[in-house]
Amino acid sequence: MDAGKSEKVFKALDMFRIELPSWGFANTGTRFGKFIQPAAATTTEEKFSDAGQVHHLTGVCPTIALHVLWDCPDSIRNADEIKKFADRYGVLPGSMNPNLFQDQEYKYGSFGNPDGAIRERALQHTKDSIEVARRLHSRDVSMWFADGSNYPGTANIRQRKQWFAECLKEAHSKLSPEQRILVEYKPFEPAFYHTDIADWGMALLLARAAGPQAKVLVDTGHHYAAQNIEQIVAWLLSENMLGGFHFNDRRYADDDLTMGSIDPYQVFRIFHEIRYFETETGNTADIAYMVDQSHNLKGKIEAMIQTVTMAQQLFAKAALVDERDLATAQKNCDLIRAESLLQDAFATDVRPAIQAWRESKGLPKDPMEAFRQSGYLGRITEERAARNAGNVSSYA
Ligand code: PSV
Ligand code: MN
């Protein structure tokens, strides 16, 4: 790779950061069961410790997303404890995820529940989560809702939309100026007839109804197969409404497969749209990148390192697209030239440049190998195995 390209890769990597999900280090399963991992994290402290390892070895994961019920059950009181973990393990609390789906009350929904008392309870939990996020200096409150219905005719879809708009607006009024609400969408699961926020258009309208500090969050697994996600990204960018990403890959639905394991070109195209927007407009897109994967079979820490490494590769490849040439080719309808600019960048082996970048930062050239040599996995396996053997519940 020539010096110019290397420089582009270095610059791109200097900017790129990606958040890790606390739930990616815990035992999780499918609805058919769980395979317990002896080294899985159970406590919030263990999740910080594992995320800290990934950050220590890759240098690009300075924050960990927290799920309020799983990681800070007594949320307000826990804030001080969480700050201690952040100091101890070198990763800061990242996005705060209220939990509006787990409790029995939410059987018929949270913000869309026909029972006003349950909507109020969901709102209160959201307000508490905003308060915890504020205390932890975490900017983004990520809202994902399991709300929907399973049978035609059983829900007043328009009424529920109205309730969602009202609740989000009320939650937004509690934000400090630096905070944001990110509205996540998902077409189905766990609801299988209608989902209240099923796609990016619904999320966009609700975010707009909520207020200026609400943006849309795109989870790559939350689309129908064959959907053109990079077009959604381009539209949200042009509306200044793209706030964050949850990365994962999928073959069928929300499969939580490793980012780039099925369709790395799609992630590349997403990053390309973001970079193209930035170079054309001169604006930096303020997007929070996050991994949203929970692996049942792969070792959890290794899966995260693998994901982060892949994310860096795809981001670096996207940085190699010559956007000026691309704009000219597009203007001239030079289809072969335009498409080749993407294909050539995607085909470039950026791994040596990434290794050189890591060395320049004092990071291990090969984070996976460094992790395997570190002895960390052996240590935590010994510490946690007995507890995990007797523990079939997912979250502490
Ligand atoms: C839902 O599928 C989701 O993607 C949301 O982001 C949740 O917060 C996360 O998974 C963990 O349940
Ligand atoms: Mn998600």
Tab-separated table of C-alpha atoms and ligand atoms in Angstrom:
chain	number	residue	atom	x	y	z
A	1	MET	CA	0.000	0.000	0.000
A	2	ASP	CA	1.413	3.425	-0.905
A	3	ALA	CA	2.121	6.121	1.671
A	4	GLY	CA	-0.958	8.144	0.727
A	5	LYS	CA	-3.260	5.217	1.360
A	6	SER	CA	-1.503	4.332	4.611
A	7	GLU	CA	-2.015	7.876	5.778
A	8	LYS	CA	-5.724	7.664	4.985
A	9	VAL	CA	-5.993	4.448	6.986
A	10	PHE	CA	-4.128	5.972	9.929
A	11	LYS	CA	-6.372	9.046	9.933
A	12	ALA	CA	-9.505	6.927	9.750
A	13	LEU	CA	-8.380	4.702	12.613
A	14	ASP	CA	-7.487	7.699	14.746
A	15	MET	CA	-11.127	8.767	14.542
A	16	PHE	CA	-12.828	5.418	14.878
A	17	ARG	CA	-14.233	4.317	18.235
A	18	ILE	CA	-16.793	1.615	18.918
A	19	GLU	CA	-18.708	0.882	22.116
A	20	LEU	CA	-19.088	-2.597	23.611
A	21	PRO	CA	-22.351	-3.934	25.072
A	22	SER	CA	-22.248	-5.108	28.684
A	23	TRP	CA	-24.680	-7.905	27.754
A	24	GLY	CA	-22.187	-9.257	25.238
A	25	PHE	CA	-20.047	-10.542	28.109
A	26	ALA	CA	-22.855	-12.286	30.013
A	27	ASN	CA	-24.432	-15.689	29.542
A	28	THR	CA	-27.301	-15.378	27.105
A	29	GLY	CA	-29.140	-17.892	25.024
A	30	THR	CA	-31.813	-18.513	22.485
A	31	ARG	CA	-35.422	-19.246	23.370
A	32	PHE	CA	-34.490	-22.920	23.144
A	33	GLY	CA	-31.908	-22.783	25.872
A	34	LYS	CA	-28.522	-21.607	26.920
A	35	PHE	CA	-25.009	-22.957	26.750
A	36	ILE	CA	-23.349	-21.590	29.828
A	37	GLN	CA	-19.752	-20.370	29.406
A	38	PRO	CA	-17.511	-20.819	32.432
A	39	ALA	CA	-15.821	-17.454	31.835
A	40	ALA	CA	-18.980	-15.413	31.262
A	41	ALA	CA	-19.417	-12.266	33.324
A	42	THR	CA	-22.183	-12.221	35.890
A	43	THR	CA	-21.665	-8.999	37.775
A	44	THR	CA	-21.444	-5.489	36.427
A	45	GLU	CA	-17.875	-5.338	37.686
A	46	GLU	CA	-16.959	-8.421	35.642
A	47	LYS	CA	-18.510	-6.879	32.542
A	48	PHE	CA	-16.405	-3.734	33.048
A	49	SER	CA	-13.351	-5.900	33.556
A	50	ASP	CA	-13.929	-7.861	30.315
A	51	ALA	CA	-14.711	-4.744	28.303
A	52	GLY	CA	-11.576	-3.185	29.801
A	53	GLN	CA	-9.536	-6.056	28.381
A	54	VAL	CA	-10.910	-5.513	24.893
A	55	HIS	CA	-10.170	-1.797	25.125
A	56	HIS	CA	-6.722	-2.393	26.563
A	57	LEU	CA	-5.798	-4.611	23.596
A	58	THR	CA	-7.533	-2.740	20.756
A	59	GLY	CA	-7.407	0.850	22.039
A	60	VAL	CA	-10.692	1.755	20.362
A	61	CYS	CA	-13.440	0.732	22.795
A	62	PRO	CA	-13.348	3.322	25.564
A	63	THR	CA	-16.998	2.888	26.598
A	64	ILE	CA	-19.389	0.134	27.614
A	65	ALA	CA	-23.145	0.299	27.032
A	66	LEU	CA	-25.178	-0.471	30.131
A	67	HIS	CA	-28.601	-2.036	30.393
A	68	VAL	CA	-30.195	-0.343	33.379
A	69	LEU	CA	-31.966	-3.345	34.908
A	70	TRP	CA	-29.144	-5.782	34.312
A	71	ASP	CA	-26.227	-3.539	35.238
A	72	CYS	CA	-27.556	-0.952	37.648
A	73	PRO	CA	-30.733	-2.431	39.145
A	74	ASP	CA	-30.823	0.059	41.982
A	75	SER	CA	-29.948	2.544	39.384
A	76	ILE	CA	-29.487	5.841	41.107
A	77	ARG	CA	-27.611	4.403	44.077
A	78	ASN	CA	-25.392	2.352	41.818
A	79	ALA	CA	-24.031	5.290	39.905
A	80	ASP	CA	-21.145	5.805	42.327
A	81	GLU	CA	-20.244	2.145	42.259
A	82	ILE	CA	-20.219	2.177	38.467
A	83	LYS	CA	-17.878	5.147	38.454
A	84	LYS	CA	-15.481	3.085	40.573
A	85	PHE	CA	-15.565	0.237	38.042
A	86	ALA	CA	-14.882	2.719	35.268
A	87	ASP	CA	-11.774	3.977	37.090
A	88	ARG	CA	-10.610	0.486	37.959
A	89	TYR	CA	-10.973	-1.058	34.504
A	90	GLY	CA	-10.343	1.917	32.245
A	91	VAL	CA	-13.648	1.980	30.357
A	92	LEU	CA	-16.313	4.622	30.793
A	93	PRO	CA	-20.058	4.047	30.967
A	94	GLY	CA	-21.469	4.496	27.479
A	95	SER	CA	-25.033	4.533	26.281
A	96	MET	CA	-27.704	3.823	28.859
A	97	ASN	CA	-30.390	1.319	27.849
A	98	PRO	CA	-33.638	1.466	29.789
A	99	ASN	CA	-35.371	-1.892	30.026
A	100	LEU	CA	-39.019	-1.644	28.996
A	101	PHE	CA	-39.549	-5.251	28.002
A	102	GLN	CA	-38.541	-7.644	30.725
A	103	ASP	CA	-41.051	-7.082	33.518
A	104	GLN	CA	-44.420	-8.850	33.547
A	105	GLU	CA	-46.227	-5.494	33.426
A	106	TYR	CA	-45.009	-5.034	29.867
A	107	LYS	CA	-46.857	-8.034	28.469
A	108	TYR	CA	-49.022	-5.694	26.383
A	109	GLY	CA	-46.418	-3.013	25.919
A	110	SER	CA	-44.689	-0.123	27.663
A	111	PHE	CA	-45.161	3.307	26.019
A	112	GLY	CA	-47.885	1.683	23.906
A	113	ASN	CA	-49.686	-0.104	26.726
A	114	PRO	CA	-53.432	0.648	26.889
A	115	ASP	CA	-53.104	0.903	30.684
A	116	GLY	CA	-52.094	4.458	31.591
A	117	ALA	CA	-50.487	3.307	34.851
A	118	ILE	CA	-48.115	1.023	32.961
A	119	ARG	CA	-47.225	3.745	30.481
A	120	GLU	CA	-46.499	5.961	33.473
A	121	ARG	CA	-44.290	3.294	35.024
A	122	ALA	CA	-42.367	2.909	31.758
A	123	LEU	CA	-41.947	6.658	31.575
A	124	GLN	CA	-40.705	6.805	35.144
A	125	HIS	CA	-38.117	4.111	34.417
A	126	THR	CA	-37.013	6.103	31.366
A	127	LYS	CA	-36.707	9.282	33.433
A	128	ASP	CA	-34.684	7.379	36.046
A	129	SER	CA	-32.429	6.049	33.297
A	130	ILE	CA	-31.889	9.570	31.968
A	131	GLU	CA	-30.939	10.639	35.490
A	132	VAL	CA	-28.468	7.752	35.908
A	133	ALA	CA	-26.991	8.524	32.498
A	134	ARG	CA	-26.583	12.169	33.537
A	135	ARG	CA	-24.814	11.202	36.754
A	136	LEU	CA	-22.492	8.908	34.858
A	137	HIS	CA	-21.795	11.571	32.200
A	138	SER	CA	-23.075	9.189	29.609
A	139	ARG	CA	-24.607	11.072	26.729
A	140	ASP	CA	-26.964	8.688	24.966
A	141	VAL	CA	-30.094	7.027	26.267
A	142	SER	CA	-30.916	4.272	23.773
A	143	MET	CA	-34.543	3.302	23.592
A	144	TRP	CA	-35.549	-0.035	22.183
A	145	PHE	CA	-39.147	-1.192	22.646
A	146	ALA	CA	-40.536	-4.688	22.368
A	147	ASP	CA	-44.004	-3.123	22.012
A	148	GLY	CA	-46.341	-4.498	19.399
A	149	SER	CA	-49.080	-7.053	18.977
A	150	ASN	CA	-49.372	-10.616	17.780
A	151	TYR	CA	-52.887	-10.761	16.350
A	152	PRO	CA	-54.695	-8.540	13.846
A	153	GLY	CA	-57.278	-6.245	15.360
A	154	THR	CA	-55.983	-6.499	18.917
A	155	ALA	CA	-54.199	-3.141	19.131
A	156	ASN	CA	-55.174	0.405	18.251
A	157	ILE	CA	-52.121	1.187	16.160
A	158	ARG	CA	-52.866	4.912	15.751
A	159	GLN	CA	-53.591	5.395	19.415
A	160	ARG	CA	-50.371	3.633	20.385
A	161	LYS	CA	-48.389	5.859	18.021
A	162	GLN	CA	-49.851	8.854	19.849
A	163	TRP	CA	-48.908	7.427	23.254
A	164	PHE	CA	-45.377	6.791	22.027
A	165	ALA	CA	-45.058	10.363	20.801
A	166	GLU	CA	-46.348	11.736	24.118
A	167	CYS	CA	-44.092	9.557	26.279
A	168	LEU	CA	-41.002	10.256	24.190
A	169	LYS	CA	-41.724	13.975	24.313
A	170	GLU	CA	-42.072	13.851	28.081
A	171	ALA	CA	-38.827	11.825	28.398
A	172	HIS	CA	-37.052	14.300	26.097
A	173	SER	CA	-38.064	17.173	28.375
A	174	LYS	CA	-35.890	15.610	31.108
A	175	LEU	CA	-32.683	15.587	29.040
A	176	SER	CA	-29.784	17.848	29.926
A	177	PRO	CA	-28.559	19.896	26.971
A	178	GLU	CA	-25.716	17.479	26.188
A	179	GLN	CA	-27.831	14.328	26.389
A	180	ARG	CA	-29.588	12.563	23.531
A	181	ILE	CA	-32.332	9.996	23.121
A	182	LEU	CA	-31.719	7.431	20.390
A	183	VAL	CA	-34.824	5.734	19.031
A	184	GLU	CA	-34.188	2.180	17.794
A	185	TYR	CA	-36.513	0.355	15.394
A	186	LYS	CA	-37.069	-3.303	14.658
A	187	PRO	CA	-39.569	-4.865	12.221
A	188	PHE	CA	-40.535	-7.914	14.268
A	189	GLU	CA	-39.648	-9.980	17.320
A	190	PRO	CA	-40.844	-10.344	19.979
A	191	ALA	CA	-44.090	-9.063	18.422
A	192	PHE	CA	-45.012	-10.848	15.222
A	193	TYR	CA	-48.051	-9.021	13.849
A	194	HIS	CA	-47.169	-5.380	14.350
A	195	THR	CA	-44.275	-3.655	16.089
A	196	ASP	CA	-44.893	-0.100	17.254
A	197	ILE	CA	-41.565	1.217	15.938
A	198	ALA	CA	-41.046	-1.100	13.010
A	199	ASP	CA	-38.794	0.854	10.688
A	200	TRP	CA	-36.591	3.912	10.249
A	201	GLY	CA	-39.455	6.099	9.052
A	202	MET	CA	-41.469	5.447	12.199
A	203	ALA	CA	-38.387	5.999	14.351
A	204	LEU	CA	-37.689	9.241	12.492
A	205	LEU	CA	-41.209	10.587	13.001
A	206	LEU	CA	-41.182	9.676	16.680
A	207	ALA	CA	-37.719	11.133	17.223
A	208	ARG	CA	-38.912	14.364	15.602
A	209	ALA	CA	-42.005	14.360	17.791
A	210	ALA	CA	-39.833	13.837	20.871
A	211	GLY	CA	-37.641	16.892	20.305
A	212	PRO	CA	-34.377	18.159	18.819
A	213	GLN	CA	-32.107	15.963	20.947
A	214	ALA	CA	-33.698	12.736	19.731
A	215	LYS	CA	-32.132	10.865	16.820
A	216	VAL	CA	-32.559	7.497	15.150
A	217	LEU	CA	-30.488	4.438	16.002
A	218	VAL	CA	-29.880	1.875	13.257
A	219	ASP	CA	-29.311	-1.716	14.383
A	220	THR	CA	-28.073	-3.568	11.310
A	221	GLY	CA	-29.905	-6.729	12.388
A	222	HIS	CA	-33.253	-4.931	12.519
A	223	HIS	CA	-34.171	-4.997	8.846
A	224	TYR	CA	-35.856	-7.333	6.448
A	225	ALA	CA	-33.452	-9.361	4.373
A	226	ALA	CA	-32.252	-7.521	1.261
A	227	GLN	CA	-33.152	-4.086	2.628
A	228	ASN	CA	-30.761	-1.396	1.453
A	229	ILE	CA	-29.445	-0.211	4.821
A	230	GLU	CA	-26.917	2.224	3.375
A	231	GLN	CA	-29.729	4.085	1.650
A	232	ILE	CA	-31.489	4.450	5.000
A	233	VAL	CA	-28.197	5.739	6.397
A	234	ALA	CA	-27.834	8.257	3.560
A	235	TRP	CA	-31.382	9.538	4.092
A	236	LEU	CA	-31.012	9.830	7.844
A	237	LEU	CA	-27.728	11.682	7.398
A	238	SER	CA	-29.274	14.112	4.982
A	239	GLU	CA	-32.033	14.761	7.546
A	240	ASN	CA	-29.451	15.163	10.351
A	241	MET	CA	-31.252	12.376	12.175
A	242	LEU	CA	-28.715	9.551	12.388
A	243	GLY	CA	-27.578	9.217	15.995
A	244	GLY	CA	-26.125	5.755	16.432
A	245	PHE	CA	-25.487	2.251	15.249
A	246	HIS	CA	-25.778	-1.195	16.709
A	247	PHE	CA	-23.572	-3.463	14.617
A	248	ASN	CA	-24.027	-7.173	14.132
A	249	ASP	CA	-24.542	-9.372	11.109
A	250	ARG	CA	-27.370	-11.664	10.173
A	251	ARG	CA	-28.414	-14.255	7.668
A	252	TYR	CA	-32.135	-14.404	8.411
A	253	ALA	CA	-33.369	-11.982	11.061
A	254	ASP	CA	-31.836	-10.474	14.195
A	255	ASP	CA	-29.287	-13.285	14.405
A	256	ASP	CA	-26.550	-11.493	16.378
A	257	LEU	CA	-23.859	-12.911	14.116
A	258	THR	CA	-20.407	-11.369	14.129
A	259	MET	CA	-20.175	-8.074	12.282
A	260	GLY	CA	-19.015	-8.633	8.717
A	261	SER	CA	-19.225	-12.423	8.961
A	262	ILE	CA	-21.974	-12.720	6.348
A	263	ASP	CA	-21.908	-9.498	4.349
A	264	PRO	CA	-18.845	-7.342	5.036
A	265	TYR	CA	-19.491	-5.338	1.849
A	266	GLN	CA	-22.712	-4.039	3.343
A	267	VAL	CA	-20.928	-2.610	6.378
A	268	PHE	CA	-18.310	-1.127	4.077
A	269	ARG	CA	-21.081	0.543	2.041
A	270	ILE	CA	-22.609	1.948	5.243
A	271	PHE	CA	-19.266	3.423	6.318
A	272	HIS	CA	-18.739	4.727	2.815
A	273	GLU	CA	-22.080	6.605	2.873
A	274	ILE	CA	-21.123	8.181	6.173
A	275	ARG	CA	-17.706	9.265	4.928
A	276	TYR	CA	-19.125	10.497	1.633
A	277	PHE	CA	-21.615	12.642	3.546
A	278	GLU	CA	-18.783	14.049	5.654
A	279	THR	CA	-16.477	14.941	2.780
A	280	GLU	CA	-19.256	16.407	0.670
A	281	THR	CA	-20.811	18.524	3.404
A	282	GLY	CA	-17.744	19.250	5.519
A	283	ASN	CA	-19.755	18.185	8.584
A	284	THR	CA	-18.680	15.465	10.961
A	285	ALA	CA	-21.516	13.003	11.447
A	286	ASP	CA	-22.084	12.660	15.190
A	287	ILE	CA	-22.760	8.924	15.254
A	288	ALA	CA	-22.261	6.607	18.223
A	289	TYR	CA	-20.986	3.261	16.920
A	290	MET	CA	-21.686	0.254	19.059
A	291	VAL	CA	-21.489	-3.519	18.848
A	292	ASP	CA	-24.801	-5.193	19.712
A	293	GLN	CA	-23.984	-8.899	19.745
A	294	SER	CA	-24.392	-11.579	22.296
A	295	HIS	CA	-22.583	-14.768	21.371
A	296	ASN	CA	-23.715	-18.110	22.685
A	297	LEU	CA	-21.077	-20.329	21.126
A	298	LYS	CA	-17.991	-18.184	20.623
A	299	GLY	CA	-15.905	-17.073	23.583
A	300	LYS	CA	-17.367	-13.715	24.452
A	301	ILE	CA	-14.219	-11.640	24.801
A	302	GLU	CA	-12.629	-13.184	21.718
A	303	ALA	CA	-15.824	-12.549	19.743
A	304	MET	CA	-15.640	-8.877	20.727
A	305	ILE	CA	-11.981	-8.589	19.724
A	306	GLN	CA	-12.764	-10.254	16.399
A	307	THR	CA	-15.678	-7.863	15.845
A	308	VAL	CA	-13.716	-4.741	16.686
A	309	THR	CA	-10.880	-5.832	14.400
A	310	MET	CA	-13.357	-6.373	11.560
A	311	ALA	CA	-15.006	-3.004	12.240
A	312	GLN	CA	-11.623	-1.288	11.945
A	313	GLN	CA	-10.869	-3.081	8.694
A	314	LEU	CA	-14.167	-2.125	7.093
A	315	PHE	CA	-13.921	1.458	8.292
A	316	ALA	CA	-10.354	1.702	6.964
A	317	LYS	CA	-11.368	0.249	3.594
A	318	ALA	CA	-14.166	2.802	3.306
A	319	ALA	CA	-11.606	5.541	3.939
A	320	LEU	CA	-9.797	4.472	0.760
A	321	VAL	CA	-12.630	5.394	-1.579
A	322	ASP	CA	-11.576	8.403	-3.589
A	323	GLU	CA	-14.654	10.501	-3.066
A	324	ARG	CA	-13.689	13.236	-5.476
A	325	ASP	CA	-13.235	10.747	-8.299
A	326	LEU	CA	-16.472	9.123	-7.259
A	327	ALA	CA	-18.422	12.373	-7.456
A	328	THR	CA	-17.045	12.975	-10.955
A	329	ALA	CA	-17.855	9.445	-12.084
A	330	GLN	CA	-21.375	9.744	-10.696
A	331	LYS	CA	-21.902	13.094	-12.406
A	332	ASN	CA	-20.729	11.662	-15.719
A	333	CYS	CA	-22.784	8.502	-15.216
A	334	ASP	CA	-19.554	6.537	-15.578
A	335	LEU	CA	-21.006	3.471	-13.929
A	336	ILE	CA	-18.028	1.148	-14.229
A	337	ARG	CA	-15.617	3.757	-12.852
A	338	ALA	CA	-17.945	4.664	-9.966
A	339	GLU	CA	-18.597	1.093	-8.944
A	340	SER	CA	-14.921	0.147	-9.315
A	341	LEU	CA	-13.901	2.887	-6.908
A	342	LEU	CA	-15.904	1.116	-4.224
A	343	GLN	CA	-14.845	-2.356	-5.262
A	344	ASP	CA	-11.139	-1.498	-5.382
A	345	ALA	CA	-11.217	0.095	-1.957
A	346	PHE	CA	-13.071	-2.897	-0.554
A	347	ALA	CA	-10.578	-5.314	-2.101
A	348	THR	CA	-7.563	-3.549	-0.598
A	349	ASP	CA	-5.794	-5.478	2.129
A	350	VAL	CA	-5.679	-2.928	4.940
A	351	ARG	CA	-4.410	-5.347	7.581
A	352	PRO	CA	-0.704	-4.418	7.333
A	353	ALA	CA	-1.570	-0.701	7.656
A	354	ILE	CA	-3.788	-1.446	10.673
A	355	GLN	CA	-0.978	-3.395	12.302
A	356	ALA	CA	1.397	-0.506	11.687
A	357	TRP	CA	-1.158	1.880	13.205
A	358	ARG	CA	-1.459	-0.323	16.292
A	359	GLU	CA	2.311	-0.434	16.699
A	360	SER	CA	2.477	3.334	16.371
A	361	LYS	CA	0.063	3.568	19.313
A	362	GLY	CA	1.918	1.046	21.459
A	363	LEU	CA	-0.882	-1.473	21.000
A	364	PRO	CA	-0.389	-5.159	20.271
A	365	LYS	CA	-0.109	-5.856	16.545
A	366	ASP	CA	-2.511	-8.760	16.898
A	367	PRO	CA	-5.000	-8.140	19.728
A	368	MET	CA	-6.446	-11.668	19.539
A	369	GLU	CA	-3.050	-13.282	19.904
A	370	ALA	CA	-2.162	-10.879	22.705
A	371	PHE	CA	-5.385	-11.810	24.487
A	372	ARG	CA	-4.616	-15.518	24.148
A	373	GLN	CA	-1.122	-14.956	25.528
A	374	SER	CA	-2.309	-12.728	28.365
A	375	GLY	CA	-3.643	-15.461	30.652
A	376	TYR	CA	-6.761	-13.347	31.344
A	377	LEU	CA	-9.158	-15.999	30.083
A	378	GLY	CA	-7.579	-18.703	32.229
A	379	ARG	CA	-7.766	-16.451	35.260
A	380	ILE	CA	-11.422	-15.506	34.893
A	381	THR	CA	-12.394	-19.067	33.988
A	382	GLU	CA	-10.946	-20.215	37.273
A	383	GLU	CA	-12.614	-17.427	39.207
A	384	ARG	CA	-16.044	-17.688	37.586
A	385	ALA	CA	-16.515	-21.328	36.555
A	386	ALA	CA	-18.095	-22.580	39.754
A	387	ARG	CA	-20.578	-19.717	39.876
A	388	ASN	CA	-21.468	-20.080	36.211
A	389	ALA	CA	-21.970	-23.842	36.564
A	390	GLY	CA	-24.654	-23.216	39.143
A	391	ASN	CA	-26.132	-20.230	37.413
A	392	VAL	CA	-28.571	-20.646	34.579
A	393	SER	CA	-29.990	-17.160	34.754
A	394	SER	CA	-28.673	-14.767	32.117
A	395	TYR	CA	-28.222	-11.574	33.960
A	396	ALA	CA	-27.191	-10.650	37.436
B	1	PSV	C1	-33.122	-5.659	20.613
B	1	PSV	O1	-33.056	-6.719	19.738
B	1	PSV	C2	-31.768	-5.028	20.881
B	1	PSV	O2	-31.109	-4.866	19.659
B	1	PSV	C3	-31.838	-3.721	21.592
B	1	PSV	O3	-30.809	-2.862	21.188
B	1	PSV	C4	-31.600	-4.094	22.996
B	1	PSV	O4	-31.220	-3.068	23.805
B	1	PSV	C5	-30.522	-5.147	22.801
B	1	PSV	O5	-30.996	-5.876	21.688
B	1	PSV	C6	-30.318	-6.048	23.963
B	1	PSV	O6	-31.501	-6.704	24.305
B	2	MN	MN	-29.841	-3.182	19.189
